CSV table of C-alpha atoms in Angstrom, one decimal:
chain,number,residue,atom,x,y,z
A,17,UNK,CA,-55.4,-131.9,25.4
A,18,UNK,CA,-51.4,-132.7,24.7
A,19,UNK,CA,-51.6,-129.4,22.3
A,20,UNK,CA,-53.0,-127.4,25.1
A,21,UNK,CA,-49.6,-125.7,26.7
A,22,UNK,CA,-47.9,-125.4,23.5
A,23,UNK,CA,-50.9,-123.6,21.8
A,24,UNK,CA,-51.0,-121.3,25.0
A,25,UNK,CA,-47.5,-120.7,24.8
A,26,UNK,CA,-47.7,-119.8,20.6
A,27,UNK,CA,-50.7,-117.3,21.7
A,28,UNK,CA,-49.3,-116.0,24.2
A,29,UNK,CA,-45.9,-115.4,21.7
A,30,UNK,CA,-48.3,-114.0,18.9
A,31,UNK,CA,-50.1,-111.9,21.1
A,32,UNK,CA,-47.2,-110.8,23.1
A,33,UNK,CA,-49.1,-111.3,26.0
A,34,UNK,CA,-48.4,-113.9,28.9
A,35,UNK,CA,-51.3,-116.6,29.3
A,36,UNK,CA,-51.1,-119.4,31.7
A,37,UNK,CA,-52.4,-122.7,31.7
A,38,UNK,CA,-54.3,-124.3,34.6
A,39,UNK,CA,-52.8,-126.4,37.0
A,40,UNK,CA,-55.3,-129.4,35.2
A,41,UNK,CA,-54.0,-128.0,31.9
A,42,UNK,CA,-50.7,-128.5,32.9
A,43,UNK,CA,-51.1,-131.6,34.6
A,44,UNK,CA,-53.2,-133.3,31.2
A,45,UNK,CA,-49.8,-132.1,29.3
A,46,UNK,CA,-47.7,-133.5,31.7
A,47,UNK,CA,-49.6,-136.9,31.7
A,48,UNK,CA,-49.5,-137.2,27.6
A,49,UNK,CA,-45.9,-135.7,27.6
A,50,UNK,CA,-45.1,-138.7,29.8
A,51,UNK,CA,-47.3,-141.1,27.7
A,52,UNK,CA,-45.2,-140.4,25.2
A,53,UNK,CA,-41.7,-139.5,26.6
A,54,UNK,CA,-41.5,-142.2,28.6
A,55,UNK,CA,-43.6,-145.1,28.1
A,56,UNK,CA,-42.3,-146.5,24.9
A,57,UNK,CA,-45.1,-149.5,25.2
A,58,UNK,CA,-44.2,-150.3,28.8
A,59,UNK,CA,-47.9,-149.3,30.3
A,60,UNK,CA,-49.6,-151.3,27.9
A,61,UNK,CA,-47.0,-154.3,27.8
A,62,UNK,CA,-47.9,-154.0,31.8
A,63,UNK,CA,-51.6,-153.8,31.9
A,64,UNK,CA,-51.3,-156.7,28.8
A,65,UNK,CA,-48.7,-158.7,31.5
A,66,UNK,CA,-51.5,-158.4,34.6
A,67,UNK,CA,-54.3,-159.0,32.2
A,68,UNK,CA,-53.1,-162.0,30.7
A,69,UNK,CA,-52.0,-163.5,34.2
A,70,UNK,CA,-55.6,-162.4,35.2
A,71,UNK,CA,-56.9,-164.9,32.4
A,72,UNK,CA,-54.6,-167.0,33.0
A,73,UNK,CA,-55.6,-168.3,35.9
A,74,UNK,CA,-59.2,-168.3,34.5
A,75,UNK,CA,-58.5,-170.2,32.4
A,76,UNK,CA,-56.7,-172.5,34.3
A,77,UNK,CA,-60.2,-173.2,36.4
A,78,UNK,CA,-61.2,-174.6,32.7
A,79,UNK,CA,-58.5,-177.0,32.8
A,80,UNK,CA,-56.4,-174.6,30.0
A,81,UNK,CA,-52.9,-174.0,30.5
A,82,UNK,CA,-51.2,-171.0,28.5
A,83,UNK,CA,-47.7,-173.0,27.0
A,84,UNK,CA,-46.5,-169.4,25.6
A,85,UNK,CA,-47.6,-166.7,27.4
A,86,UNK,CA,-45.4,-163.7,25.9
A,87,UNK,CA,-47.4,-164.4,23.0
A,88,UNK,CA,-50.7,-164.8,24.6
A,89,UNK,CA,-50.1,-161.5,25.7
A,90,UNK,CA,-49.5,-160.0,22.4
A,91,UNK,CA,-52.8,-161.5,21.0
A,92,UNK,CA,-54.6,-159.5,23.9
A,93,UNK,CA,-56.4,-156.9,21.7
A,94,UNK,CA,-55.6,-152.9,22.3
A,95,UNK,CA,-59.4,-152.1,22.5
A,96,UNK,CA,-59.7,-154.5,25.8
A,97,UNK,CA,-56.1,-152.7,27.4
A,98,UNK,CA,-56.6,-149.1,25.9
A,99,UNK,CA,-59.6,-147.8,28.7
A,100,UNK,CA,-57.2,-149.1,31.3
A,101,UNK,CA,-54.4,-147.0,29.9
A,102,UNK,CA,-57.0,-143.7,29.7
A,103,UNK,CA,-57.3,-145.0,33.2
A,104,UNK,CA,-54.0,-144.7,34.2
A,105,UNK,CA,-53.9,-141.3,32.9
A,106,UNK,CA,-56.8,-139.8,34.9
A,107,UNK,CA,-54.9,-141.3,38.0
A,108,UNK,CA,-51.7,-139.8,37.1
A,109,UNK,CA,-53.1,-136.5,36.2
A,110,UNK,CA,-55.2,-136.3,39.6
A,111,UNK,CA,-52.0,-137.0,41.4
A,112,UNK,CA,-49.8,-133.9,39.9
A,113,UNK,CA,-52.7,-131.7,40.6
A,114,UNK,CA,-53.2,-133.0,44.3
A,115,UNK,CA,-49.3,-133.4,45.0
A,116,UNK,CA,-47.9,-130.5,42.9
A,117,UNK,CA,-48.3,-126.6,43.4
A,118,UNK,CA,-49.1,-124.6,40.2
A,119,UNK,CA,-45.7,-123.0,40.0
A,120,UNK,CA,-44.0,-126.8,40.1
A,121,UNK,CA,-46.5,-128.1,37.5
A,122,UNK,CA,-45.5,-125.2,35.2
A,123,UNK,CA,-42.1,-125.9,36.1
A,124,UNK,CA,-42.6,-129.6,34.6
A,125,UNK,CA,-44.3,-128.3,31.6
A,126,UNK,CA,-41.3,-126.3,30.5
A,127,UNK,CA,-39.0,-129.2,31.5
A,128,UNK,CA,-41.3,-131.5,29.2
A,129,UNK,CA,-40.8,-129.0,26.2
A,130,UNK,CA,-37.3,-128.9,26.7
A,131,UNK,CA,-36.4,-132.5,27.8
A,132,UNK,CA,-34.0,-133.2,24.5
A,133,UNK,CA,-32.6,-129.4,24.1
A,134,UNK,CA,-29.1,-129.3,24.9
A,135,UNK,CA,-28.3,-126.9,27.7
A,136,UNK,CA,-24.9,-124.7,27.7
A,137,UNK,CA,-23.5,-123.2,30.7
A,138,UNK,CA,-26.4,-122.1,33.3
A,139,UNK,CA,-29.0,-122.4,31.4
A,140,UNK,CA,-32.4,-122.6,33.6
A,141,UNK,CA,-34.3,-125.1,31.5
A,142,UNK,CA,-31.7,-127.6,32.6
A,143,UNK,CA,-33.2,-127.9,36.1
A,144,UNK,CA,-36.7,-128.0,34.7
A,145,UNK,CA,-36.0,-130.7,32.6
A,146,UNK,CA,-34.7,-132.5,35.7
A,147,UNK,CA,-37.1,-131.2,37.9
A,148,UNK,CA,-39.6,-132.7,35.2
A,149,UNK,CA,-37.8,-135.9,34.6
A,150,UNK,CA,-37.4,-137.1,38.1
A,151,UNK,CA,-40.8,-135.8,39.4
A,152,UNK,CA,-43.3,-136.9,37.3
A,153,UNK,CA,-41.8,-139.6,35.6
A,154,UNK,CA,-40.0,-141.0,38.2
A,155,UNK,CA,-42.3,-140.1,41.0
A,156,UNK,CA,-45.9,-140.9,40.2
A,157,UNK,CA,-45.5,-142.8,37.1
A,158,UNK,CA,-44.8,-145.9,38.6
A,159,UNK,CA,-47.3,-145.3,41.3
A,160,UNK,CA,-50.0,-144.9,38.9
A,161,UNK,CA,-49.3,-148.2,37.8
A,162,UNK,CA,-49.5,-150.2,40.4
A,163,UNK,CA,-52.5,-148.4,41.0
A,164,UNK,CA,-54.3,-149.0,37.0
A,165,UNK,CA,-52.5,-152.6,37.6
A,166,UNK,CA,-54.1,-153.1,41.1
A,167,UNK,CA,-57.6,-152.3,39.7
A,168,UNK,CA,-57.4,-154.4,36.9
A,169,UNK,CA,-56.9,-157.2,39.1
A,170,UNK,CA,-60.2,-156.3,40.9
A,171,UNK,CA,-62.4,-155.2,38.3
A,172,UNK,CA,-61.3,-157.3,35.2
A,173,UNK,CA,-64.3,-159.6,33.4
A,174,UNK,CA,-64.4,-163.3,33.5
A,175,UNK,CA,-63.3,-165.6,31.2
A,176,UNK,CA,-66.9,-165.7,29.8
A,177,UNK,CA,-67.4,-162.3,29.5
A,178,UNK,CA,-64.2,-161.8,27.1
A,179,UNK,CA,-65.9,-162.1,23.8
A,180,UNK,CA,-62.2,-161.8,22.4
A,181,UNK,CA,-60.7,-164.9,23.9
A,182,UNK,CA,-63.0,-166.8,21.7
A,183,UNK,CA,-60.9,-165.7,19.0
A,184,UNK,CA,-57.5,-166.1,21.0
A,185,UNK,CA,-58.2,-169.6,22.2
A,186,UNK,CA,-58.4,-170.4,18.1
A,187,UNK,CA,-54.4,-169.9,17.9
A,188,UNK,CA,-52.7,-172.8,17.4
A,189,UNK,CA,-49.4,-173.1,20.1
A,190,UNK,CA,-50.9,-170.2,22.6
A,191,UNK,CA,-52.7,-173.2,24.8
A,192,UNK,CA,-52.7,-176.3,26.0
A,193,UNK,CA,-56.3,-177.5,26.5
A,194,UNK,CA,-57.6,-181.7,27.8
A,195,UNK,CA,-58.5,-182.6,24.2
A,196,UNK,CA,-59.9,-180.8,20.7
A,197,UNK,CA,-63.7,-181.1,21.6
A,198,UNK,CA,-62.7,-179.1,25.3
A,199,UNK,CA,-61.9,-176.5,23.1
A,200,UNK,CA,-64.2,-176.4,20.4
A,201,UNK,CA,-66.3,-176.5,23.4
A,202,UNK,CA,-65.2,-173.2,25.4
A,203,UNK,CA,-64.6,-171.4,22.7
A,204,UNK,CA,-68.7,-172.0,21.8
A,205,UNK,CA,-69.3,-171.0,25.6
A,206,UNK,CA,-67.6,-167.9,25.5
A,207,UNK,CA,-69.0,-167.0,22.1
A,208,UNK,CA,-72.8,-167.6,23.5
A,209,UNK,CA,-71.8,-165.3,26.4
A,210,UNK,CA,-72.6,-165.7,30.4
């Protein structure tokens, strides 16, 4: 969907005929223009932050204490963060098409496009950019967030129903656990499953 607007916009060119998006079109390209523009990791270092707290304290009610937990994060697979992040984008979406009117959405779109052009004088794109920048990005990014990060909280699995733990709680330096056979023996619990 992120090549939606511009494929409209080189149609619409090639055709010399003017064809607008949909306020959802524009919307999805705001949401991956964002994704892209602005995130730089920082979504997915969240949700990774909340989820490992999350386990964290799981894993705390096993008598396991995380000793290094920016790298416990890191070892949290992208499979087990990436449908929170595809959550985070349906939220984000649904929020410029409820909160935005079709004119200001297209507005964004052009000021996505033309973030990094470099305005002289008057030149309207400037404000579009802005509009764009503090809007969306600004605006409903960080709600959407706390919303993805807020959900999380309520909806995440257990311990035992983390499959991938079994593999994290294997990393030497990450944990701090009563003795070796505690371990060996979580690790077989959450490998056998709930």
């Amino acid at each position: 969907m992120r090549f939606v607007a511009p494929a409209i916009f080189t149609a619409s060119l090639f055709y010399g005929q003017i064809v607008a998006a949909s306020p959802r079109e524009d919307a999805e390209f705001i949401t991956q223009s964002i994704g892209v523009t602005f995130e730089g990791g920082t979504l997915l270092e969240s949700i990774a932050s909340t989820y490992a707290d999350f386990l964290t304290e799981e894993l705390g009610r096993h008598s396991v204490r995380v000793t290094d937990s920016a790298r416990f994060e890191k070892l949290l697979p992208v499979e087990a963060l990436e449908p929170w992040r595809m959550r985070w984008q349906e939220i984000f979406t649904k929020r410029l098409v409820d909160n935005y009117t079709p004119d200001d959405l297209a507005r964004m779109v052009n000021g996505a496009q033309t973030l990094y052009d470099e305005p002289e004088g008057d030149h309207s794109f400037a404000s579009d950019a802005a509009f764009y920048f503090f809007s969306a990005s600004v605006g409903f990014h960080i709600g959407s967030q706390t919303t993805v990060i807020y959900e999380l909280k309520s909806s995440a699995p257990t311990l035992l129903n983390t499959p991938f733990m079994a593999d994290i709680l294997e990393t030497d330096g990450v944990f701090s656990f009563p003795n070796p056979i505690w371990r060996r023996d979580l690790i077989a619990q959450i490998r056998r499953g709930p």
